Structures are given as C-alpha cells and as structure tokens.
Amino acid sequence: MARWQARRTENAPGEFFVDTSCIDCDHCRQIAPSVFRAHRGQAIVFHQPESPQERLRAQMALVTCPTASIGTLRKQDLRAAIAAFPEPISENVYFCGFASERSFGASSYLIVRPQGNVLVDSPRFTKPLVRRLEAMGGVALMFLTHRDDVADHEKFHRHFGCRRVLHRADLTRATRDVEIVLAGRDPILLEDDLLVIPTPGHTPGHQVLLYRERYLFSGDHVWGNERGELVASRRVCWYSREEQMRSLERLLDVRFEWVLPGHGRRLHASAPNMRVLLRECLARLALGG
Ligand code: SF4
C-alpha cells in the first residue's frame, strides 16, 4: 500500500499521489497519461483526475501498479477499475493489467480463442484478475517470453492447469517443471495460429510469439516508444548484442502489425510500415543507439 508519509513532493496536491517506492515501470503513464508523468526517474501525479473517466483511468493505474506505489487520501471504490481488466486492445487480444513486481512490472496479455486462451507472460496472481480470467474461459496455455517475466507462472499453472512454454536456454530452478520446453533457433509452429520465434539477445532463450501474423508478443526483445518508433536497447541486452542484432534482422521476414512488449509502449502500424520501423530500429542499434 502506498504511504502518504513517503509521497513524492512533486505530486500535484489532491486525492491521488505516488510514493517513493515507484520503480518507473511506465504503466500508470500509459493507462492514465493525463494524470501521471515521469519526473526524475519515477512517476508523479501532475494533474489530479477531474472527470469520472480520468478517475477511472487513475484507479486502473492504481490496481496495475506492481509496487502499490499509487495511493489515495480516501479509500476508493475500485470495483469498476478491477472489472476493466483484462482490457481489450484489438479483436480478441487483451492487456491483463495487475503487473507483478517479480517481473519488474512487465505487461502480460490474454488471447481469447476457441482452441483455448493463451496468457502471454505472467501478471500478478490475484483473486480479482483470476476471477475475470475464469469468466473469460480460463487459461489453456501460458507462453513465457523469457526467464525474467515468469512471475507467478506456478500459481497460474496450478489454478488453471495451463501448459507453460519456455525456451530451454532460459530454464531456471523456478521454471524447470514447465510442460513445453522449446529448443534451437528455428521458428516452431505451436498451434495453427501460434508461431514461436526464438530471439536470443536479451537472454539466451528469449522467444517471441506471433499470433495470426498480426500480433507480435515481443517480450523484452523490441518495443515501441512515445515517438512511435520501434526500439531495442543494448543497455538491457544481458546476453549477446550480436545475437540481438541477428534476432532483430530475422523479424524482417515476419509479417506483423502489432508489437505488444513486456516493457515499453505498444505499437500498431501496417505490416509494410512495421518493416520500415524495424529497419530504422536496426540502423539506430548498429550506430550504438
Ligand atoms: S505504475 Fe507504479 S511503479 Fe509503475 S511508474 Fe507508475 S507509480 Fe511507478
């Protein structure tokens, strides 16, 4: 729970505040950009919500915040904010909210499909979200992009009986019991509409998931920024920069219109424009960007 005594002094006076435990995951700024902004490496409330819609977005940020760093002066009725997750992105693809500190606040996603729902990376295992997932058909498959964003995978597996997918090179003691262990560098057709593409770089076993040649669940391989660019970073490349480049180049042959990352901004563009953005991303990275 956020602590008023530890609130950031830069918050605009009023009902909502951010305290100093913020880990700068960016969720609040994406969910409620008219309320939260970045300031010296953390978030602050720069504008107190005025309309009911602004208040709802601020409350949705509050329930998503992985570190419970967003607080309010008075107790809030959060039922509408909780019910808003999973939040539709496009068609049958949803953002789960309820980020986990154990994955440094990474985004997780839900694909609702007749063959069985897919959870991409792990949200916080919390009753309100679990009930919503149950109402939406449960979870049949849990795709884990890489070892850093597995958070509460064990609890989701136990509750829903979902099979978990992870690359062999990213197995740890915490994930050694996952049901589907992939290996190698070649793309693997998991199901008719689900293609796994190994993308070593950020970690040795990083992999992305392509759904219907439209949605690329990109983990920490590539993401969007506020300027609408595609971005990859050498700074957060823990394993191999050479592999990271090769893995990005491999995506030039892949058709997709959405980038749905673990960290960073979502990006939507036509498939040809996405290829241009990817080329620009590669050029910046080659220059050391
Ligand atoms: S969601 Fe929470 S941890 Fe993330 S930037 Fe906002 S206040 Fe900080």
PDB file of C-alpha atoms and ligand atoms in Angstrom:
ATOM      1  CA  MET A   1       0.000   0.000   0.000  1.00  0.00           C
ATOM      2  CA  ALA A   2       1.333   3.430  -0.946  1.00  0.00           C
ATOM      3  CA  ARG A   3       2.418   5.536   2.020  1.00  0.00           C
ATOM      4  CA  TRP A   4       1.379   9.165   2.338  1.00  0.00           C
ATOM      5  CA  GLN A   5       4.433   9.809   4.515  1.00  0.00           C
ATOM      6  CA  ALA A   6       6.647   8.614   1.635  1.00  0.00           C
ATOM      7  CA  ARG A   7       4.800  10.534  -1.121  1.00  0.00           C
ATOM      8  CA  ARG A   8       6.861  12.318  -3.713  1.00  0.00           C
ATOM      9  CA  THR A   9       6.873  16.027  -3.014  1.00  0.00           C
ATOM     10  CA  GLU A  10       6.370  16.798  -6.726  1.00  0.00           C
ATOM     11  CA  ASN A  11       2.838  15.326  -6.814  1.00  0.00           C
ATOM     12  CA  ALA A  12       0.093  17.797  -7.640  1.00  0.00           C
ATOM     13  CA  PRO A  13      -1.932  18.397  -4.449  1.00  0.00           C
ATOM     14  CA  GLY A  14      -5.109  16.333  -4.216  1.00  0.00           C
ATOM     15  CA  GLU A  15      -6.569  12.861  -3.928  1.00  0.00           C
ATOM     16  CA  PHE A  16      -4.011  10.699  -5.819  1.00  0.00           C
ATOM     17  CA  PHE A  17      -0.282  10.510  -5.125  1.00  0.00           C
ATOM     18  CA  VAL A  18       2.781   8.399  -6.000  1.00  0.00           C
ATOM     19  CA  ASP A  19       5.244   7.451  -3.281  1.00  0.00           C
ATOM     20  CA  THR A  20       8.989   6.890  -3.489  1.00  0.00           C
ATOM     21  CA  SER A  21       8.704   3.106  -3.952  1.00  0.00           C
ATOM     22  CA  CYS A  22       7.882   3.639  -7.675  1.00  0.00           C
ATOM     23  CA  ILE A  23      10.093   1.531  -9.970  1.00  0.00           C
ATOM     24  CA  ASP A  24       9.272   3.615 -13.060  1.00  0.00           C
ATOM     25  CA  CYS A  25       7.600   0.773 -14.962  1.00  0.00           C
ATOM     26  CA  ASP A  26       5.541   3.272 -17.026  1.00  0.00           C
ATOM     27  CA  HIS A  27       2.163   1.544 -16.603  1.00  0.00           C
ATOM     28  CA  CYS A  28       0.448   4.494 -14.926  1.00  0.00           C
ATOM     29  CA  ARG A  29       1.589   6.856 -17.682  1.00  0.00           C
ATOM     30  CA  GLN A  30       0.302   4.512 -20.362  1.00  0.00           C
ATOM     31  CA  ILE A  31      -3.020   3.895 -18.631  1.00  0.00           C
ATOM     32  CA  ALA A  32      -3.716   7.439 -17.410  1.00  0.00           C
ATOM     33  CA  PRO A  33      -1.432   9.818 -19.346  1.00  0.00           C
ATOM     34  CA  SER A  34      -3.445  12.882 -18.333  1.00  0.00           C
ATOM     35  CA  VAL A  35      -2.780  12.161 -14.636  1.00  0.00           C
ATOM     36  CA  PHE A  36       0.727  10.660 -14.361  1.00  0.00           C
ATOM     37  CA  ARG A  37       4.044  11.709 -15.853  1.00  0.00           C
ATOM     38  CA  ALA A  38       7.717  10.878 -15.417  1.00  0.00           C
ATOM     39  CA  HIS A  39       9.843  13.059 -13.187  1.00  0.00           C
ATOM     40  CA  ARG A  40      13.454  12.299 -12.250  1.00  0.00           C
ATOM     41  CA  GLY A  41      13.257   8.557 -12.799  1.00  0.00           C
ATOM     42  CA  GLN A  42       9.900   7.932 -11.154  1.00  0.00           C
ATOM     43  CA  ALA A  43       6.244   8.746 -11.774  1.00  0.00           C
ATOM     44  CA  ILE A  44       4.307  11.597 -10.220  1.00  0.00           C
ATOM     45  CA  VAL A  45       0.720  12.795 -10.335  1.00  0.00           C
ATOM     46  CA  PHE A  46       0.973  16.034 -12.308  1.00  0.00           C
ATOM     47  CA  HIS A  47      -2.759  16.565 -12.717  1.00  0.00           C
ATOM     48  CA  GLN A  48      -5.464  15.313 -10.358  1.00  0.00           C
ATOM     49  CA  PRO A  49      -8.310  13.469 -12.117  1.00  0.00           C
ATOM     50  CA  GLU A  50     -11.329  15.705 -12.692  1.00  0.00           C
ATOM     51  CA  SER A  51     -13.790  13.762 -14.812  1.00  0.00           C
ATOM     52  CA  PRO A  52     -15.220  10.309 -13.893  1.00  0.00           C
ATOM     53  CA  GLN A  53     -13.286   8.870 -16.866  1.00  0.00           C
ATOM     54  CA  GLU A  54      -9.988  10.347 -15.619  1.00  0.00           C
ATOM     55  CA  ARG A  55     -10.698   8.979 -12.155  1.00  0.00           C
ATOM     56  CA  LEU A  56     -11.391   5.516 -13.558  1.00  0.00           C
ATOM     57  CA  ARG A  57      -8.123   5.561 -15.572  1.00  0.00           C
ATOM     58  CA  ALA A  58      -6.182   6.658 -12.453  1.00  0.00           C
ATOM     59  CA  GLN A  59      -7.794   3.827 -10.479  1.00  0.00           C
ATOM     60  CA  MET A  60      -6.889   1.349 -13.233  1.00  0.00           C
ATOM     61  CA  ALA A  61      -3.282   2.558 -12.950  1.00  0.00           C
ATOM     62  CA  LEU A  62      -3.518   2.069  -9.174  1.00  0.00           C
ATOM     63  CA  VAL A  63      -4.593  -1.570  -9.457  1.00  0.00           C
ATOM     64  CA  THR A  64      -1.988  -2.277 -12.157  1.00  0.00           C
ATOM     65  CA  CYS A  65       0.974  -0.660 -10.342  1.00  0.00           C
ATOM     66  CA  PRO A  66       3.330  -3.563  -9.485  1.00  0.00           C
ATOM     67  CA  THR A  67       4.693  -1.932  -6.337  1.00  0.00           C
ATOM     68  CA  ALA A  68       1.491  -0.417  -4.929  1.00  0.00           C
ATOM     69  CA  SER A  69       3.174   2.966  -5.221  1.00  0.00           C
ATOM     70  CA  ILE A  70      -0.030   4.835  -6.120  1.00  0.00           C
ATOM     71  CA  GLY A  71      -2.169   5.912  -3.196  1.00  0.00           C
ATOM     72  CA  THR A  72      -5.244   7.992  -2.452  1.00  0.00           C
ATOM     73  CA  LEU A  73      -6.178  10.114   0.523  1.00  0.00           C
ATOM     74  CA  ARG A  74      -9.522   8.382   0.971  1.00  0.00           C
ATOM     75  CA  LYS A  75     -10.488   4.758   0.361  1.00  0.00           C
ATOM     76  CA  GLN A  76     -11.667   4.320  -3.223  1.00  0.00           C
ATOM     77  CA  ASP A  77     -14.322   2.076  -4.695  1.00  0.00           C
ATOM     78  CA  LEU A  78     -12.118   0.157  -7.139  1.00  0.00           C
ATOM     79  CA  ARG A  79     -14.724  -2.268  -8.468  1.00  0.00           C
ATOM     80  CA  ALA A  80     -15.044  -0.619 -11.875  1.00  0.00           C
ATOM     81  CA  ALA A  81     -11.255  -0.361 -12.271  1.00  0.00           C
ATOM     82  CA  ILE A  82     -10.794  -4.039 -11.409  1.00  0.00           C
ATOM     83  CA  ALA A  83     -13.612  -5.066 -13.769  1.00  0.00           C
ATOM     84  CA  ALA A  84     -11.926  -3.138 -16.602  1.00  0.00           C
ATOM     85  CA  PHE A  85      -9.178  -5.806 -16.805  1.00  0.00           C
ATOM     86  CA  PRO A  86      -8.324  -7.673 -18.934  1.00  0.00           C
ATOM     87  CA  GLU A  87      -8.677  -4.582 -21.130  1.00  0.00           C
ATOM     88  CA  PRO A  88      -9.341  -5.036 -24.866  1.00  0.00           C
ATOM     89  CA  ILE A  89      -6.509  -3.966 -27.180  1.00  0.00           C
ATOM     90  CA  SER A  90      -7.799  -5.200 -30.522  1.00  0.00           C
ATOM     91  CA  GLU A  91     -10.101  -8.047 -31.584  1.00  0.00           C
ATOM     92  CA  ASN A  92      -9.634 -10.878 -29.082  1.00  0.00           C
ATOM     93  CA  VAL A  93      -6.343  -9.628 -27.592  1.00  0.00           C
ATOM     94  CA  TYR A  94      -6.314  -8.067 -24.135  1.00  0.00           C
ATOM     95  CA  PHE A  95      -3.927  -6.344 -21.717  1.00  0.00           C
ATOM     96  CA  CYS A  96      -4.134  -8.023 -18.286  1.00  0.00           C
ATOM     97  CA  GLY A  97      -3.160  -5.105 -16.020  1.00  0.00           C
ATOM     98  CA  PHE A  98      -2.255  -6.234 -12.461  1.00  0.00           C
ATOM     99  CA  ALA A  99       1.500  -6.161 -13.077  1.00  0.00           C
ATOM    100  CA  SER A 100       3.850  -8.071 -10.814  1.00  0.00           C
ATOM    101  CA  GLU A 101       6.893  -6.629  -9.100  1.00  0.00           C
ATOM    102  CA  ARG A 102       8.549 -10.039  -9.602  1.00  0.00           C
ATOM    103  CA  SER A 103       8.776  -9.302 -13.321  1.00  0.00           C
ATOM    104  CA  PHE A 104       9.634  -5.633 -12.758  1.00  0.00           C
ATOM    105  CA  GLY A 105       6.110  -4.705 -13.782  1.00  0.00           C
ATOM    106  CA  ALA A 106       6.172  -6.397 -17.198  1.00  0.00           C
ATOM    107  CA  SER A 107       2.966  -6.312 -19.237  1.00  0.00           C
ATOM    108  CA  SER A 108       1.066  -9.537 -19.765  1.00  0.00           C
ATOM    109  CA  TYR A 109      -1.580 -10.278 -22.350  1.00  0.00           C
ATOM    110  CA  LEU A 110      -4.509 -12.601 -22.922  1.00  0.00           C
ATOM    111  CA  ILE A 111      -5.565 -14.070 -26.277  1.00  0.00           C
ATOM    112  CA  VAL A 112      -9.133 -15.360 -26.141  1.00  0.00           C
ATOM    113  CA  ARG A 113      -9.586 -18.127 -28.710  1.00  0.00           C
ATOM    114  CA  PRO A 114     -11.914 -21.112 -29.192  1.00  0.00           C
ATOM    115  CA  GLN A 115      -8.981 -23.563 -29.101  1.00  0.00           C
ATOM    116  CA  GLY A 116      -8.070 -22.319 -25.608  1.00  0.00           C
ATOM    117  CA  ASN A 117      -6.951 -18.991 -24.191  1.00  0.00           C
ATOM    118  CA  VAL A 118      -3.297 -18.011 -24.120  1.00  0.00           C
ATOM    119  CA  LEU A 119      -1.724 -15.978 -21.348  1.00  0.00           C
ATOM    120  CA  VAL A 120       1.471 -14.264 -22.504  1.00  0.00           C
ATOM    121  CA  ASP A 121       3.873 -13.763 -19.589  1.00  0.00           C
ATOM    122  CA  SER A 122       2.689 -13.558 -16.036  1.00  0.00           C
ATOM    123  CA  PRO A 123       0.521 -10.947 -14.371  1.00  0.00           C
ATOM    124  CA  ARG A 124       0.162 -10.833 -10.589  1.00  0.00           C
ATOM    125  CA  PHE A 125      -1.799 -13.832  -9.345  1.00  0.00           C
ATOM    126  CA  THR A 126      -4.587 -12.010  -7.587  1.00  0.00           C
ATOM    127  CA  LYS A 127      -8.171 -13.082  -6.946  1.00  0.00           C
ATOM    128  CA  PRO A 128      -9.967 -10.312  -8.862  1.00  0.00           C
ATOM    129  CA  LEU A 129      -7.938 -10.995 -12.025  1.00  0.00           C
ATOM    130  CA  VAL A 130      -8.199 -14.767 -11.655  1.00  0.00           C
ATOM    131  CA  ARG A 131     -11.996 -14.488 -11.427  1.00  0.00           C
ATOM    132  CA  ARG A 132     -12.070 -12.356 -14.573  1.00  0.00           C
ATOM    133  CA  LEU A 133      -9.854 -14.869 -16.392  1.00  0.00           C
ATOM    134  CA  GLU A 134     -12.176 -17.671 -15.301  1.00  0.00           C
ATOM    135  CA  ALA A 135     -15.164 -15.762 -16.671  1.00  0.00           C
ATOM    136  CA  MET A 136     -13.354 -15.317 -19.980  1.00  0.00           C
ATOM    137  CA  GLY A 137     -12.728 -19.042 -20.394  1.00  0.00           C
ATOM    138  CA  GLY A 138      -9.663 -19.678 -18.245  1.00  0.00           C
ATOM    139  CA  VAL A 139      -6.118 -20.225 -19.468  1.00  0.00           C
ATOM    140  CA  ALA A 140      -5.075 -23.229 -21.574  1.00  0.00           C
ATOM    141  CA  LEU A 141      -1.545 -22.155 -22.467  1.00  0.00           C
ATOM    142  CA  MET A 142       0.922 -19.824 -20.801  1.00  0.00           C
ATOM    143  CA  PHE A 143       3.598 -18.526 -23.144  1.00  0.00           C
ATOM    144  CA  LEU A 144       6.673 -17.230 -21.319  1.00  0.00           C
ATOM    145  CA  THR A 145       8.837 -14.956 -23.477  1.00  0.00           C
ATOM    146  CA  HIS A 146      11.896 -15.292 -21.248  1.00  0.00           C
ATOM    147  CA  ARG A 147      13.100 -16.061 -17.761  1.00  0.00           C
ATOM    148  CA  ASP A 148      12.632 -12.540 -16.315  1.00  0.00           C
ATOM    149  CA  ASP A 149       8.877 -12.249 -16.834  1.00  0.00           C
ATOM    150  CA  VAL A 150       7.636 -15.541 -15.374  1.00  0.00           C
ATOM    151  CA  ALA A 151       6.483 -14.026 -12.011  1.00  0.00           C
ATOM    152  CA  ASP A 152       3.522 -16.127 -10.749  1.00  0.00           C
ATOM    153  CA  HIS A 153       3.604 -18.777 -13.523  1.00  0.00           C
ATOM    154  CA  GLU A 154       3.443 -21.633 -11.000  1.00  0.00           C
ATOM    155  CA  LYS A 155       0.247 -20.315  -9.402  1.00  0.00           C
ATOM    156  CA  PHE A 156      -1.457 -19.832 -12.776  1.00  0.00           C
ATOM    157  CA  HIS A 157      -0.432 -23.343 -13.783  1.00  0.00           C
ATOM    158  CA  ARG A 158      -1.800 -24.846 -10.587  1.00  0.00           C
ATOM    159  CA  HIS A 159      -5.073 -22.920 -10.743  1.00  0.00           C
ATOM    160  CA  PHE A 160      -5.903 -23.253 -14.438  1.00  0.00           C
ATOM    161  CA  GLY A 161      -3.935 -26.384 -15.300  1.00  0.00           C
ATOM    162  CA  CYS A 162      -2.408 -24.484 -18.215  1.00  0.00           C
ATOM    163  CA  ARG A 163       0.651 -25.817 -20.038  1.00  0.00           C
ATOM    164  CA  ARG A 164       3.603 -23.436 -19.866  1.00  0.00           C
ATOM    165  CA  VAL A 165       6.001 -22.791 -22.739  1.00  0.00           C
ATOM    166  CA  LEU A 166       9.588 -21.633 -22.252  1.00  0.00           C
ATOM    167  CA  HIS A 167      12.858 -21.985 -24.142  1.00  0.00           C
ATOM    168  CA  ARG A 168      15.387 -24.458 -22.782  1.00  0.00           C
ATOM    169  CA  ALA A 169      18.126 -21.828 -22.627  1.00  0.00           C
ATOM    170  CA  ASP A 170      16.061 -19.762 -20.180  1.00  0.00           C
ATOM    171  CA  LEU A 171      15.087 -22.524 -17.760  1.00  0.00           C
ATOM    172  CA  THR A 172      15.903 -21.854 -14.129  1.00  0.00           C
ATOM    173  CA  ARG A 173      15.161 -23.728 -10.909  1.00  0.00           C
ATOM    174  CA  ALA A 174      11.860 -21.856 -10.727  1.00  0.00           C
ATOM    175  CA  THR A 175      10.777 -22.990 -14.207  1.00  0.00           C
ATOM    176  CA  ARG A 176      12.373 -26.428 -14.547  1.00  0.00           C
ATOM    177  CA  ASP A 177       8.923 -28.079 -14.396  1.00  0.00           C
ATOM    178  CA  VAL A 178       7.327 -26.209 -17.309  1.00  0.00           C
ATOM    179  CA  GLU A 179       5.414 -28.547 -19.589  1.00  0.00           C
ATOM    180  CA  ILE A 180       6.670 -27.458 -23.025  1.00  0.00           C
ATOM    181  CA  VAL A 181      10.380 -26.789 -23.369  1.00  0.00           C
ATOM    182  CA  LEU A 182      11.467 -25.488 -26.776  1.00  0.00           C
ATOM    183  CA  ALA A 183      14.998 -25.603 -28.133  1.00  0.00           C
ATOM    184  CA  GLY A 184      17.060 -24.346 -31.046  1.00  0.00           C
ATOM    185  CA  ARG A 185      16.827 -21.237 -33.214  1.00  0.00           C
ATOM    186  CA  ASP A 186      14.211 -22.236 -35.775  1.00  0.00           C
ATOM    187  CA  PRO A 187      10.625 -20.961 -35.555  1.00  0.00           C
ATOM    188  CA  ILE A 188       8.226 -23.534 -34.115  1.00  0.00           C
ATOM    189  CA  LEU A 189       4.545 -23.756 -35.011  1.00  0.00           C
ATOM    190  CA  LEU A 190       2.986 -24.338 -31.619  1.00  0.00           C
ATOM    191  CA  GLU A 191      -0.572 -24.409 -32.958  1.00  0.00           C
ATOM    192  CA  ASP A 192      -2.085 -23.347 -36.305  1.00  0.00           C
ATOM    193  CA  ASP A 193      -2.239 -19.688 -35.300  1.00  0.00           C
ATOM    194  CA  LEU A 194       0.703 -19.550 -32.869  1.00  0.00           C
ATOM    195  CA  LEU A 195       4.268 -19.329 -34.132  1.00  0.00           C
ATOM    196  CA  VAL A 196       7.167 -19.156 -31.687  1.00  0.00           C
ATOM    197  CA  ILE A 197      10.286 -17.373 -32.936  1.00  0.00           C
ATOM    198  CA  PRO A 198      13.441 -17.759 -30.824  1.00  0.00           C
ATOM    199  CA  THR A 199      15.073 -14.332 -30.431  1.00  0.00           C
ATOM    200  CA  PRO A 200      18.210 -14.729 -28.299  1.00  0.00           C
ATOM    201  CA  GLY A 201      19.875 -11.493 -27.260  1.00  0.00           C
ATOM    202  CA  HIS A 202      18.231 -10.021 -24.179  1.00  0.00           C
ATOM    203  CA  THR A 203      18.564 -13.505 -22.680  1.00  0.00           C
ATOM    204  CA  PRO A 204      19.856 -16.712 -24.322  1.00  0.00           C
ATOM    205  CA  GLY A 205      16.399 -18.268 -24.502  1.00  0.00           C
ATOM    206  CA  HIS A 206      14.301 -15.233 -25.327  1.00  0.00           C
ATOM    207  CA  GLN A 207      11.445 -16.009 -27.729  1.00  0.00           C
ATOM    208  CA  VAL A 208       8.568 -14.027 -29.207  1.00  0.00           C
ATOM    209  CA  LEU A 209       5.091 -15.224 -30.115  1.00  0.00           C
ATOM    210  CA  LEU A 210       3.419 -14.393 -33.408  1.00  0.00           C
ATOM    211  CA  TYR A 211      -0.361 -14.761 -33.378  1.00  0.00           C
ATOM    212  CA  ARG A 212      -2.192 -14.867 -36.739  1.00  0.00           C
ATOM    213  CA  GLU A 213       0.616 -12.976 -38.490  1.00  0.00           C
ATOM    214  CA  ARG A 214      -0.773  -9.860 -36.851  1.00  0.00           C
ATOM    215  CA  TYR A 215       0.221  -9.690 -33.193  1.00  0.00           C
ATOM    216  CA  LEU A 216       3.832  -9.989 -32.127  1.00  0.00           C
ATOM    217  CA  PHE A 217       4.211 -10.542 -28.383  1.00  0.00           C
ATOM    218  CA  SER A 218       7.751  -9.298 -28.167  1.00  0.00           C
ATOM    219  CA  GLY A 219       8.785  -9.609 -24.503  1.00  0.00           C
ATOM    220  CA  ASP A 220      11.937  -7.579 -23.956  1.00  0.00           C
ATOM    221  CA  HIS A 221      13.244  -8.042 -27.495  1.00  0.00           C
ATOM    222  CA  VAL A 222      11.709  -4.980 -29.141  1.00  0.00           C
ATOM    223  CA  TRP A 223       9.107  -2.388 -28.129  1.00  0.00           C
ATOM    224  CA  GLY A 224       7.630   0.973 -29.050  1.00  0.00           C
ATOM    225  CA  ASN A 225       8.404   4.387 -27.592  1.00  0.00           C
ATOM    226  CA  GLU A 226       6.468   7.650 -27.140  1.00  0.00           C
ATOM    227  CA  ARG A 227       7.594   8.868 -30.573  1.00  0.00           C
ATOM    228  CA  GLY A 228       6.056   5.858 -32.324  1.00  0.00           C
ATOM    229  CA  GLU A 229       9.451   4.287 -33.077  1.00  0.00           C
ATOM    230  CA  LEU A 230      10.433   0.654 -32.650  1.00  0.00           C
ATOM    231  CA  VAL A 231      13.180   0.338 -30.085  1.00  0.00           C
ATOM    232  CA  ALA A 232      15.661  -2.256 -28.888  1.00  0.00           C
ATOM    233  CA  SER A 233      18.381  -1.469 -26.417  1.00  0.00           C
ATOM    234  CA  ARG A 234      21.958  -2.539 -25.958  1.00  0.00           C
ATOM    235  CA  ARG A 235      21.764  -1.331 -22.370  1.00  0.00           C
ATOM    236  CA  VAL A 236      19.254  -4.027 -21.398  1.00  0.00           C
ATOM    237  CA  CYS A 237      20.802  -6.742 -23.547  1.00  0.00           C
ATOM    238  CA  TRP A 238      22.006  -9.168 -20.879  1.00  0.00           C
ATOM    239  CA  TYR A 239      23.233 -11.985 -23.116  1.00  0.00           C
ATOM    240  CA  SER A 240      24.644 -11.075 -26.559  1.00  0.00           C
ATOM    241  CA  ARG A 241      24.468  -7.935 -28.693  1.00  0.00           C
ATOM    242  CA  GLU A 242      25.469  -9.856 -31.811  1.00  0.00           C
ATOM    243  CA  GLU A 243      22.654 -12.323 -31.234  1.00  0.00           C
ATOM    244  CA  GLN A 244      20.287  -9.450 -30.508  1.00  0.00           C
ATOM    245  CA  MET A 245      21.039  -7.920 -33.939  1.00  0.00           C
ATOM    246  CA  ARG A 246      20.620 -11.252 -35.710  1.00  0.00           C
ATOM    247  CA  SER A 247      17.331 -11.892 -33.899  1.00  0.00           C
ATOM    248  CA  LEU A 248      16.025  -8.467 -34.937  1.00  0.00           C
ATOM    249  CA  GLU A 249      17.095  -8.995 -38.547  1.00  0.00           C
ATOM    250  CA  ARG A 250      15.206 -12.277 -38.556  1.00  0.00           C
ATOM    251  CA  LEU A 251      11.989 -10.371 -37.832  1.00  0.00           C
ATOM    252  CA  LEU A 252      12.329  -8.516 -41.158  1.00  0.00           C
ATOM    253  CA  ASP A 253      10.934 -11.658 -42.805  1.00  0.00           C
ATOM    254  CA  VAL A 254       7.971 -11.800 -40.441  1.00  0.00           C
ATOM    255  CA  ARG A 255       4.632 -10.098 -41.071  1.00  0.00           C
ATOM    256  CA  PHE A 256       3.060  -8.336 -38.091  1.00  0.00           C
ATOM    257  CA  GLU A 257       1.035  -5.207 -37.347  1.00  0.00           C
ATOM    258  CA  TRP A 258       1.185  -5.018 -33.581  1.00  0.00           C
ATOM    259  CA  VAL A 259       4.138  -5.086 -31.197  1.00  0.00           C
ATOM    260  CA  LEU A 260       2.973  -5.993 -27.695  1.00  0.00           C
ATOM    261  CA  PRO A 261       6.015  -5.868 -25.419  1.00  0.00           C
ATOM    262  CA  GLY A 262       6.799  -6.716 -21.818  1.00  0.00           C
ATOM    263  CA  HIS A 263       8.236  -3.281 -21.154  1.00  0.00           C
ATOM    264  CA  GLY A 264       7.810  -0.148 -23.233  1.00  0.00           C
ATOM    265  CA  ARG A 265       4.965   1.052 -25.411  1.00  0.00           C
ATOM    266  CA  ARG A 266       2.701  -0.969 -27.671  1.00  0.00           C
ATOM    267  CA  LEU A 267       2.976  -0.142 -31.336  1.00  0.00           C
ATOM    268  CA  HIS A 268       0.450  -0.536 -34.143  1.00  0.00           C
ATOM    269  CA  ALA A 269       1.287   0.016 -37.815  1.00  0.00           C
ATOM    270  CA  SER A 270       0.598  -1.576 -41.164  1.00  0.00           C
ATOM    271  CA  ALA A 271       2.868  -4.544 -41.924  1.00  0.00           C
ATOM    272  CA  PRO A 272       4.928  -2.592 -44.528  1.00  0.00           C
ATOM    273  CA  ASN A 273       5.334   0.356 -42.136  1.00  0.00           C
ATOM    274  CA  MET A 274       6.319  -2.016 -39.356  1.00  0.00           C
ATOM    275  CA  ARG A 275       9.119  -3.316 -41.572  1.00  0.00           C
ATOM    276  CA  VAL A 276      10.323   0.276 -42.147  1.00  0.00           C
ATOM    277  CA  LEU A 277      10.243   0.912 -38.396  1.00  0.00           C
ATOM    278  CA  LEU A 278      12.216  -2.275 -37.809  1.00  0.00           C
ATOM    279  CA  ARG A 279      14.863  -1.256 -40.355  1.00  0.00           C
ATOM    280  CA  GLU A 280      15.185   2.142 -38.638  1.00  0.00           C
ATOM    281  CA  CYS A 281      15.482   0.399 -35.271  1.00  0.00           C
ATOM    282  CA  LEU A 282      18.280  -1.812 -36.638  1.00  0.00           C
ATOM    283  CA  ALA A 283      20.078   1.207 -38.107  1.00  0.00           C
ATOM    284  CA  ARG A 284      19.991   3.037 -34.768  1.00  0.00           C
ATOM    285  CA  LEU A 285      21.216  -0.049 -32.955  1.00  0.00           C
ATOM    286  CA  ALA A 286      24.086  -0.516 -35.427  1.00  0.00           C
ATOM    287  CA  LEU A 287      25.167   3.045 -34.576  1.00  0.00           C
ATOM    288  CA  GLY A 288      25.158   2.104 -30.913  1.00  0.00           C
ATOM    289  CA  GLY A 289      21.692   3.517 -30.078  1.00  0.00           C
TER     290      GLY A 289
HETATM  291  S1  SF4 B   1       2.711   2.062 -12.258  1.00  0.00           S
HETATM  292 FE1  SF4 B   1       3.594   2.298 -10.208  1.00  0.00          FE
HETATM  293  S2  SF4 B   1       5.730   1.591 -10.373  1.00  0.00           S
HETATM  294 FE2  SF4 B   1       4.951   1.907 -12.455  1.00  0.00          FE
HETATM  295  S3  SF4 B   1       5.595   4.016 -12.963  1.00  0.00           S
HETATM  296 FE3  SF4 B   1       3.521   4.157 -12.127  1.00  0.00          FE
HETATM  297  S4  SF4 B   1       3.751   4.507  -9.930  1.00  0.00           S
HETATM  298 FE4  SF4 B   1       5.717   3.795 -10.718  1.00  0.00          FE
END
